[in-house]
């Protein structure tokens, strides 16, 4: 991915942190002057998440809210939520 991005003149930067850590998310967006957020962070092992509902909701739901609100506050041009798995018993 990186060579293709570099060819297109796109800077790719990786940072480690939790989507539930609002300060970290805001810091990364501000420090890197992010234009586009591709949000795909989620626990996707359904049986484990079903057995740990609060942690699953905290990461998957509240984490998405944290990233979306931080992107809005930072003036990010685009926020794209990527579904990382299929629905179970929809």
mmCIF file of N, CA, C and O in Angstrom:
data_model
loop_
_atom_site.group_PDB
_atom_site.id
_atom_site.type_symbol
_atom_site.label_atom_id
_atom_site.label_comp_id
_atom_site.label_asym_id
_atom_site.label_seq_id
_atom_site.Cartn_x
_atom_site.Cartn_y
_atom_site.Cartn_z
ATOM 1 N N UNK A 1 0.818 -1.186 0.000
ATOM 2 C CA UNK A 1 0.000 0.000 0.000
ATOM 3 C C UNK A 1 0.863 1.252 0.000
ATOM 4 O O UNK A 1 0.594 2.190 -0.730
ATOM 5 N N UNK A 2 1.876 1.279 0.815
ATOM 6 C CA UNK A 2 2.700 2.484 0.926
ATOM 7 C C UNK A 2 3.342 2.897 -0.401
ATOM 8 O O UNK A 2 3.280 4.079 -0.754
ATOM 9 N N UNK A 3 3.928 1.960 -1.179
ATOM 10 C CA UNK A 3 4.517 2.377 -2.456
ATOM 11 C C UNK A 3 3.474 2.993 -3.405
ATOM 12 O O UNK A 3 3.756 3.980 -4.084
ATOM 13 N N UNK A 4 2.292 2.423 -3.443
ATOM 14 C CA UNK A 4 1.235 2.965 -4.304
ATOM 15 C C UNK A 4 0.839 4.365 -3.849
ATOM 16 O O UNK A 4 0.675 5.274 -4.663
ATOM 17 N N UNK A 5 0.716 4.555 -2.543
ATOM 18 C CA UNK A 5 0.375 5.871 -2.005
ATOM 19 C C UNK A 5 1.455 6.889 -2.320
ATOM 20 O O UNK A 5 1.167 8.018 -2.732
ATOM 21 N N UNK A 6 2.712 6.492 -2.145
ATOM 22 C CA UNK A 6 3.822 7.406 -2.426
ATOM 23 C C UNK A 6 3.849 7.811 -3.900
ATOM 24 O O UNK A 6 4.114 8.964 -4.227
ATOM 25 N N UNK A 7 3.565 6.859 -4.773
ATOM 26 C CA UNK A 7 3.509 7.158 -6.202
ATOM 27 C C UNK A 7 2.443 8.206 -6.493
ATOM 28 O O UNK A 7 2.608 9.054 -7.365
ATOM 29 N N UNK A 8 1.348 8.154 -5.743
ATOM 30 C CA UNK A 8 0.245 9.100 -5.925
ATOM 31 C C UNK A 8 0.451 10.387 -5.122
ATOM 32 O O UNK A 8 -0.398 11.264 -5.131
ATOM 33 N N UNK A 9 1.566 10.483 -4.406
ATOM 34 C CA UNK A 9 1.831 11.675 -3.604
ATOM 35 C C UNK A 9 1.034 11.745 -2.319
ATOM 36 O O UNK A 9 0.800 12.823 -1.774
ATOM 37 N N UNK A 10 0.616 10.583 -1.817
ATOM 38 C CA UNK A 10 -0.186 10.520 -0.592
ATOM 39 C C UNK A 10 0.698 10.061 0.559
ATOM 40 O O UNK A 10 1.350 9.020 0.479
ATOM 41 N N UNK A 11 0.706 10.826 1.638
ATOM 42 C CA UNK A 11 1.479 10.466 2.823
ATOM 43 C C UNK A 11 0.672 9.480 3.672
ATOM 44 O O UNK A 11 -0.474 9.756 4.027
ATOM 45 N N UNK A 12 1.267 8.343 3.975
ATOM 46 C CA UNK A 12 0.628 7.356 4.833
ATOM 47 C C UNK A 12 1.374 7.343 6.161
ATOM 48 O O UNK A 12 2.592 7.179 6.189
ATOM 49 N N UNK A 13 0.639 7.531 7.234
ATOM 50 C CA UNK A 13 1.230 7.544 8.569
ATOM 51 C C UNK A 13 0.470 6.559 9.441
ATOM 52 O O UNK A 13 -0.755 6.516 9.396
ATOM 53 N N UNK A 14 1.190 5.779 10.221
ATOM 54 C CA UNK A 14 0.531 4.849 11.134
ATOM 55 C C UNK A 14 0.750 5.304 12.570
ATOM 56 O O UNK A 14 1.843 5.752 12.930
ATOM 57 N N UNK A 15 -0.278 5.197 13.364
ATOM 58 C CA UNK A 15 -0.218 5.532 14.785
ATOM 59 C C UNK A 15 -0.983 4.473 15.552
ATOM 60 O O UNK A 15 -2.018 3.991 15.085
ATOM 61 N N UNK A 16 -0.500 4.120 16.724
ATOM 62 C CA UNK A 16 -1.140 3.119 17.551
ATOM 63 C C UNK A 16 -1.888 3.795 18.693
ATOM 64 O O UNK A 16 -1.375 4.747 19.300
ATOM 65 N N UNK A 17 -3.075 3.323 18.952
ATOM 66 C CA UNK A 17 -3.870 3.860 20.055
ATOM 67 C C UNK A 17 -5.239 3.218 20.039
ATOM 68 O O UNK A 17 -5.575 2.450 19.151
ATOM 69 N N UNK A 18 -6.030 3.554 21.010
ATOM 70 C CA UNK A 18 -7.378 3.021 21.103
ATOM 71 C C UNK A 18 -8.386 4.035 20.582
ATOM 72 O O UNK A 18 -8.280 5.234 20.881
ATOM 73 N N UNK A 19 -9.379 3.557 19.844
ATOM 74 C CA UNK A 19 -10.423 4.451 19.362
ATOM 75 C C UNK A 19 -11.274 4.991 20.505
ATOM 76 O O UNK A 19 -12.011 5.957 20.320
ATOM 77 N N UNK A 20 -11.163 4.400 21.674
ATOM 78 C CA UNK A 20 -11.930 4.892 22.823
ATOM 79 C C UNK A 20 -11.189 5.983 23.586
ATOM 80 O O UNK A 20 -11.743 6.576 24.506
ATOM 81 N N UNK A 21 -9.960 6.266 23.202
ATOM 82 C CA UNK A 21 -9.151 7.285 23.865
ATOM 83 C C UNK A 21 -9.291 8.594 23.084
ATOM 84 O O UNK A 21 -8.554 8.853 22.133
ATOM 85 N N UNK A 22 -10.247 9.415 23.496
ATOM 86 C CA UNK A 22 -10.575 10.635 22.754
ATOM 87 C C UNK A 22 -9.377 11.567 22.619
ATOM 88 O O UNK A 22 -9.169 12.167 21.560
ATOM 89 N N UNK A 23 -8.582 11.703 23.664
ATOM 90 C CA UNK A 23 -7.420 12.591 23.610
ATOM 91 C C UNK A 23 -6.407 12.107 22.577
ATOM 92 O O UNK A 23 -5.847 12.901 21.818
ATOM 93 N N UNK A 24 -6.174 10.802 22.533
ATOM 94 C CA UNK A 24 -5.219 10.249 21.558
ATOM 95 C C UNK A 24 -5.729 10.440 20.128
ATOM 96 O O UNK A 24 -4.984 10.848 19.241
ATOM 97 N N UNK A 25 -6.997 10.150 19.913
ATOM 98 C CA UNK A 25 -7.576 10.300 18.573
ATOM 99 C C UNK A 25 -7.484 11.757 18.124
ATOM 100 O O UNK A 25 -7.032 12.054 17.018
ATOM 101 N N UNK A 26 -7.869 12.686 18.988
ATOM 102 C CA UNK A 26 -7.826 14.113 18.648
ATOM 103 C C UNK A 26 -6.397 14.558 18.366
ATOM 104 O O UNK A 26 -6.148 15.322 17.423
ATOM 105 N N UNK A 27 -5.457 14.081 19.158
ATOM 106 C CA UNK A 27 -4.055 14.440 18.988
ATOM 107 C C UNK A 27 -3.523 13.980 17.638
ATOM 108 O O UNK A 27 -2.848 14.729 16.930
ATOM 109 N N UNK A 28 -3.820 12.743 17.277
ATOM 110 C CA UNK A 28 -3.341 12.209 15.994
ATOM 111 C C UNK A 28 -3.953 12.996 14.834
ATOM 112 O O UNK A 28 -3.247 13.388 13.904
ATOM 113 N N UNK A 29 -5.238 13.259 14.894
ATOM 114 C CA UNK A 29 -5.885 14.002 13.812
ATOM 115 C C UNK A 29 -5.281 15.396 13.669
ATOM 116 O O UNK A 29 -5.042 15.868 12.558
ATOM 117 N N UNK A 30 -5.017 16.044 14.794
ATOM 118 C CA UNK A 30 -4.446 17.395 14.757
ATOM 119 C C UNK A 30 -2.981 17.371 14.325
ATOM 120 O O UNK A 30 -2.579 18.152 13.459
ATOM 121 N N UNK A 31 -2.198 16.484 14.917
ATOM 122 C CA UNK A 31 -0.760 16.431 14.620
ATOM 123 C C UNK A 31 -0.486 16.104 13.154
ATOM 124 O O UNK A 31 0.448 16.628 12.557
ATOM 125 N N UNK A 32 -1.296 15.232 12.593
ATOM 126 C CA UNK A 32 -1.063 14.771 11.218
ATOM 127 C C UNK A 32 -1.866 15.552 10.187
ATOM 128 O O UNK A 32 -1.763 15.291 8.989
ATOM 129 N N UNK A 33 -2.701 16.489 10.657
ATOM 130 C CA UNK A 33 -3.532 17.287 9.741
ATOM 131 C C UNK A 33 -4.280 16.369 8.765
ATOM 132 O O UNK A 33 -4.201 16.505 7.553
ATOM 133 N N UNK A 34 -5.034 15.454 9.334
ATOM 134 C CA UNK A 34 -5.734 14.413 8.581
ATOM 135 C C UNK A 34 -6.846 15.012 7.719
ATOM 136 O O UNK A 34 -7.609 15.858 8.174
ATOM 137 N N UNK A 35 -6.914 14.551 6.467
ATOM 138 C CA UNK A 35 -7.973 14.959 5.541
ATOM 139 C C UNK A 35 -9.088 13.921 5.459
ATOM 140 O O UNK A 35 -10.248 14.262 5.274
ATOM 141 N N UNK A 36 -8.701 12.641 5.541
ATOM 142 C CA UNK A 36 -9.662 11.552 5.378
ATOM 143 C C UNK A 36 -9.446 10.526 6.485
ATOM 144 O O UNK A 36 -8.316 10.120 6.745
ATOM 145 N N UNK A 37 -10.537 10.116 7.128
ATOM 146 C CA UNK A 37 -10.489 9.040 8.115
ATOM 147 C C UNK A 37 -11.213 7.838 7.523
ATOM 148 O O UNK A 37 -12.368 7.934 7.107
ATOM 149 N N UNK A 38 -10.509 6.715 7.466
ATOM 150 C CA UNK A 38 -11.114 5.435 7.108
ATOM 151 C C UNK A 38 -11.240 4.656 8.403
ATOM 152 O O UNK A 38 -10.252 4.114 8.909
ATOM 153 N N UNK A 39 -12.430 4.620 8.965
ATOM 154 C CA UNK A 39 -12.629 4.017 10.288
ATOM 155 C C UNK A 39 -13.081 2.562 10.134
ATOM 156 O O UNK A 39 -14.167 2.288 9.665
ATOM 157 N N UNK A 40 -12.216 1.649 10.529
ATOM 158 C CA UNK A 40 -12.525 0.225 10.436
ATOM 159 C C UNK A 40 -12.207 -0.495 11.740
ATOM 160 O O UNK A 40 -12.137 -1.717 11.767
ATOM 161 N N UNK A 41 -12.003 0.248 12.812
ATOM 162 C CA UNK A 41 -11.634 -0.365 14.087
ATOM 163 C C UNK A 41 -12.872 -0.930 14.767
ATOM 164 O O UNK A 41 -13.793 -0.203 15.100
ATOM 165 N N UNK A 42 -12.893 -2.232 14.927
ATOM 166 C CA UNK A 42 -14.013 -2.875 15.617
ATOM 167 C C UNK A 42 -13.601 -4.278 16.027
ATOM 168 O O UNK A 42 -12.815 -4.925 15.330
ATOM 169 N N UNK A 43 -14.149 -4.727 17.152
ATOM 170 C CA UNK A 43 -14.012 -6.142 17.483
ATOM 171 C C UNK A 43 -14.993 -6.873 16.586
ATOM 172 O O UNK A 43 -16.165 -6.511 16.510
ATOM 173 N N UNK A 44 -14.526 -7.898 15.885
ATOM 174 C CA UNK A 44 -15.414 -8.560 14.950
ATOM 175 C C UNK A 44 -15.610 -10.046 15.215
ATOM 176 O O UNK A 44 -16.295 -10.711 14.479
ATOM 177 N N UNK A 45 -15.040 -10.563 16.267
ATOM 178 C CA UNK A 45 -15.252 -11.969 16.594
ATOM 179 C C UNK A 45 -16.566 -12.060 17.368
ATOM 180 O O UNK A 45 -16.610 -11.871 18.580
ATOM 181 N N UNK A 46 -17.642 -12.305 16.631
ATOM 182 C CA UNK A 46 -18.983 -12.164 17.172
ATOM 183 C C UNK A 46 -19.230 -12.962 18.453
ATOM 184 O O UNK A 46 -19.738 -12.403 19.422
ATOM 185 N N UNK A 47 -18.888 -14.246 18.531
ATOM 186 C CA UNK A 47 -19.171 -14.971 19.779
ATOM 187 C C UNK A 47 -18.476 -14.355 20.999
ATOM 188 O O UNK A 47 -19.066 -14.298 22.081
ATOM 189 N N UNK A 48 -17.258 -13.884 20.833
ATOM 190 C CA UNK A 48 -16.556 -13.270 21.966
ATOM 191 C C UNK A 48 -17.212 -11.948 22.345
ATOM 192 O O UNK A 48 -17.401 -11.651 23.528
ATOM 193 N N UNK A 49 -17.592 -11.151 21.362
ATOM 194 C CA UNK A 49 -18.257 -9.876 21.652
ATOM 195 C C UNK A 49 -19.609 -10.126 22.310
ATOM 196 O O UNK A 49 -19.997 -9.414 23.237
ATOM 197 N N UNK A 50 -20.337 -11.144 21.862
ATOM 198 C CA UNK A 50 -21.624 -11.467 22.491
ATOM 199 C C UNK A 50 -21.448 -11.867 23.951
ATOM 200 O O UNK A 50 -22.319 -11.591 24.780
ATOM 201 N N UNK A 51 -20.332 -12.490 24.288
ATOM 202 C CA UNK A 51 -20.059 -12.867 25.671
ATOM 203 C C UNK A 51 -19.480 -11.718 26.492
ATOM 204 O O UNK A 51 -19.352 -11.824 27.715
ATOM 205 N N UNK A 52 -19.093 -10.643 25.831
ATOM 206 C CA UNK A 52 -18.492 -9.474 26.483
ATOM 207 C C UNK A 52 -19.155 -8.216 25.932
ATOM 208 O O UNK A 52 -18.513 -7.349 25.345
ATOM 209 N N UNK A 53 -20.468 -8.128 26.121
ATOM 210 C CA UNK A 53 -21.276 -7.097 25.475
ATOM 211 C C UNK A 53 -20.834 -5.676 25.796
ATOM 212 O O UNK A 53 -20.799 -4.821 24.910
ATOM 213 N N UNK A 54 -20.516 -5.404 27.045
ATOM 214 C CA UNK A 54 -20.139 -4.038 27.412
ATOM 215 C C UNK A 54 -18.844 -3.609 26.745
ATOM 216 O O UNK A 54 -18.743 -2.496 26.228
ATOM 217 N N UNK A 55 -17.844 -4.485 26.736
ATOM 218 C CA UNK A 55 -16.585 -4.138 26.077
ATOM 219 C C UNK A 55 -16.766 -4.034 24.564
ATOM 220 O O UNK A 55 -16.172 -3.168 23.921
ATOM 221 N N UNK A 56 -17.574 -4.910 24.006
ATOM 222 C CA UNK A 56 -17.858 -4.839 22.572
ATOM 223 C C UNK A 56 -18.529 -3.524 22.207
ATOM 224 O O UNK A 56 -18.141 -2.867 21.242
ATOM 225 N N UNK A 57 -19.528 -3.131 22.991
ATOM 226 C CA UNK A 57 -20.220 -1.863 22.734
ATOM 227 C C UNK A 57 -19.292 -0.678 22.962
ATOM 228 O O UNK A 57 -19.303 0.290 22.193
ATOM 229 N N UNK A 58 -18.485 -0.752 24.015
ATOM 230 C CA UNK A 58 -17.564 0.352 24.303
ATOM 231 C C UNK A 58 -16.621 0.581 23.117
ATOM 232 O O UNK A 58 -16.427 1.700 22.671
ATOM 233 N N UNK A 59 -16.057 -0.489 22.589
ATOM 234 C CA UNK A 59 -15.117 -0.355 21.480
ATOM 235 C C UNK A 59 -15.833 -0.045 20.164
ATOM 236 O O UNK A 59 -15.502 0.912 19.479
ATOM 237 N N UNK A 60 -16.813 -0.854 19.806
ATOM 238 C CA UNK A 60 -17.425 -0.749 18.489
ATOM 239 C C UNK A 60 -18.353 0.457 18.354
ATOM 240 O O UNK A 60 -18.356 1.108 17.314
ATOM 241 N N UNK A 61 -19.128 0.750 19.377
ATOM 242 C CA UNK A 61 -20.101 1.846 19.291
ATOM 243 C C UNK A 61 -19.497 3.149 19.803
ATOM 244 O O UNK A 61 -19.449 4.150 19.080
ATOM 245 N N UNK A 62 -19.037 3.138 21.041
ATOM 246 C CA UNK A 62 -18.490 4.377 21.606
ATOM 247 C C UNK A 62 -17.191 4.785 20.916
ATOM 248 O O UNK A 62 -16.933 5.975 20.723
ATOM 249 N N UNK A 63 -16.376 3.799 20.520
ATOM 250 C CA UNK A 63 -15.146 4.107 19.785
ATOM 251 C C UNK A 63 -15.447 4.794 18.468
ATOM 252 O O UNK A 63 -14.768 5.750 18.076
ATOM 253 N N UNK A 64 -16.476 4.329 17.775
ATOM 254 C CA UNK A 64 -16.878 4.969 16.520
ATOM 255 C C UNK A 64 -17.349 6.393 16.783
ATOM 256 O O UNK A 64 -17.010 7.322 16.039
ATOM 257 N N UNK A 65 -18.098 6.586 17.858
ATOM 258 C CA UNK A 65 -18.557 7.932 18.209
ATOM 259 C C UNK A 65 -17.370 8.851 18.518
ATOM 260 O O UNK A 65 -17.328 9.995 18.060
ATOM 261 N N UNK A 66 -16.397 8.360 19.258
ATOM 262 C CA UNK A 66 -15.205 9.149 19.583
ATOM 263 C C UNK A 66 -14.483 9.585 18.309
ATOM 264 O O UNK A 66 -14.139 10.759 18.145
ATOM 265 N N UNK A 67 -14.263 8.649 17.403
ATOM 266 C CA UNK A 67 -13.533 8.971 16.172
ATOM 267 C C UNK A 67 -14.341 9.937 15.305
ATOM 268 O O UNK A 67 -13.787 10.901 14.760
ATOM 269 N N UNK A 68 -15.635 9.711 15.182
ATOM 270 C CA UNK A 68 -16.476 10.594 14.364
ATOM 271 C C UNK A 68 -16.499 12.015 14.932
ATOM 272 O O UNK A 68 -16.361 12.994 14.179
ATOM 273 N N UNK A 69 -16.671 12.144 16.234
ATOM 274 C CA UNK A 69 -16.704 13.477 16.851
ATOM 275 C C UNK A 69 -15.348 14.174 16.743
ATOM 276 O O UNK A 69 -15.278 15.378 16.494
ATOM 277 N N UNK A 70 -14.272 13.416 16.907
ATOM 278 C CA UNK A 70 -12.933 14.004 16.783
ATOM 279 C C UNK A 70 -12.680 14.454 15.348
ATOM 280 O O UNK A 70 -12.086 15.508 15.116
ATOM 281 N N UNK A 71 -13.133 13.671 14.390
ATOM 282 C CA UNK A 71 -12.969 14.043 12.981
ATOM 283 C C UNK A 71 -13.743 15.320 12.675
ATOM 284 O O UNK A 71 -13.232 16.217 11.988
ATOM 285 N N UNK A 72 -14.946 15.428 13.186
ATOM 286 C CA UNK A 72 -15.753 16.635 12.987
ATOM 287 C C UNK A 72 -15.066 17.844 13.611
ATOM 288 O O UNK A 72 -14.923 18.894 12.975
ATOM 289 N N UNK A 73 -14.605 17.699 14.839
ATOM 290 C CA UNK A 73 -13.933 18.801 15.545
ATOM 291 C C UNK A 73 -12.641 19.223 14.844
ATOM 292 O O UNK A 73 -12.278 20.401 14.862
ATOM 293 N N UNK A 74 -11.966 18.271 14.217
ATOM 294 C CA UNK A 74 -10.693 18.562 13.551
ATOM 295 C C UNK A 74 -10.898 19.080 12.123
ATOM 296 O O UNK A 74 -9.933 19.410 11.444
ATOM 297 N N UNK A 75 -12.143 19.119 11.675
ATOM 298 C CA UNK A 75 -12.405 19.602 10.325
ATOM 299 C C UNK A 75 -11.987 18.626 9.237
ATOM 300 O O UNK A 75 -11.660 19.031 8.127
ATOM 301 N N UNK A 76 -11.995 17.331 9.578
ATOM 302 C CA UNK A 76 -11.632 16.308 8.593
ATOM 303 C C UNK A 76 -12.622 16.372 7.432
ATOM 304 O O UNK A 76 -13.827 16.471 7.630
ATOM 305 N N UNK A 77 -12.084 16.336 6.215
ATOM 306 C CA UNK A 77 -12.911 16.479 5.010
ATOM 307 C C UNK A 77 -13.874 15.315 4.805
ATOM 308 O O UNK A 77 -15.024 15.495 4.437
ATOM 309 N N UNK A 78 -13.373 14.088 5.046
ATOM 310 C CA UNK A 78 -14.196 12.897 4.828
ATOM 311 C C UNK A 78 -14.002 11.892 5.947
ATOM 312 O O UNK A 78 -12.891 11.638 6.374
ATOM 313 N N UNK A 79 -15.114 11.303 6.357
ATOM 314 C CA UNK A 79 -15.115 10.234 7.351
ATOM 315 C C UNK A 79 -15.818 9.053 6.710
ATOM 316 O O UNK A 79 -16.993 9.137 6.350
ATOM 317 N N UNK A 80 -15.078 7.967 6.532
ATOM 318 C CA UNK A 80 -15.631 6.781 5.878
ATOM 319 C C UNK A 80 -15.627 5.641 6.879
ATOM 320 O O UNK A 80 -14.577 5.238 7.370
ATOM 321 N N UNK A 81 -16.817 5.131 7.182
ATOM 322 C CA UNK A 81 -16.956 3.993 8.083
ATOM 323 C C UNK A 81 -16.963 2.728 7.241
ATOM 324 O O UNK A 81 -17.812 2.552 6.366
ATOM 325 N N UNK A 82 -15.992 1.860 7.498
ATOM 326 C CA UNK A 82 -15.851 0.627 6.739
ATOM 327 C C UNK A 82 -16.416 -0.509 7.583
ATOM 328 O O UNK A 82 -15.988 -0.711 8.715
ATOM 329 N N UNK A 83 -17.374 -1.243 7.039
ATOM 330 C CA UNK A 83 -17.902 -2.400 7.741
ATOM 331 C C UNK A 83 -16.847 -3.494 7.698
ATOM 332 O O UNK A 83 -16.396 -3.883 6.624
ATOM 333 N N UNK A 84 -16.458 -3.985 8.868
ATOM 334 C CA UNK A 84 -15.366 -4.954 8.917
ATOM 335 C C UNK A 84 -15.834 -6.385 8.946
ATOM 336 O O UNK A 84 -15.037 -7.304 8.953
ATOM 337 N N UNK A 85 -17.134 -6.599 8.992
ATOM 338 C CA UNK A 85 -17.634 -7.976 9.008
ATOM 339 C C UNK A 85 -19.089 -7.983 8.578
ATOM 340 O O UNK A 85 -19.730 -6.946 8.484
ATOM 341 N N UNK A 86 -19.582 -9.153 8.350
ATOM 342 C CA UNK A 86 -20.976 -9.307 7.943
ATOM 343 C C UNK A 86 -21.884 -9.292 9.176
ATOM 344 O O UNK A 86 -21.448 -9.551 10.283
ATOM 345 N N UNK A 87 -23.142 -9.004 8.947
ATOM 346 C CA UNK A 87 -24.108 -9.036 10.045
ATOM 347 C C UNK A 87 -24.363 -10.490 10.433
ATOM 348 O O UNK A 87 -24.335 -11.387 9.594
ATOM 349 N N UNK A 88 -24.602 -10.687 11.712
ATOM 350 C CA UNK A 88 -24.901 -12.028 12.210
ATOM 351 C C UNK A 88 -26.373 -12.051 12.593
ATOM 352 O O UNK A 88 -26.845 -11.193 13.337
ATOM 353 N N UNK A 89 -27.084 -13.002 12.063
ATOM 354 C CA UNK A 89 -28.518 -13.135 12.322
ATOM 355 C C UNK A 89 -29.216 -11.779 12.176
ATOM 356 O O UNK A 89 -29.846 -11.298 13.124
ATOM 357 N N UNK A 90 -29.082 -11.120 10.997
ATOM 358 C CA UNK A 90 -29.665 -9.772 10.841
ATOM 359 C C UNK A 90 -31.184 -9.770 10.947
ATOM 360 O O UNK A 90 -31.829 -10.733 10.723
#
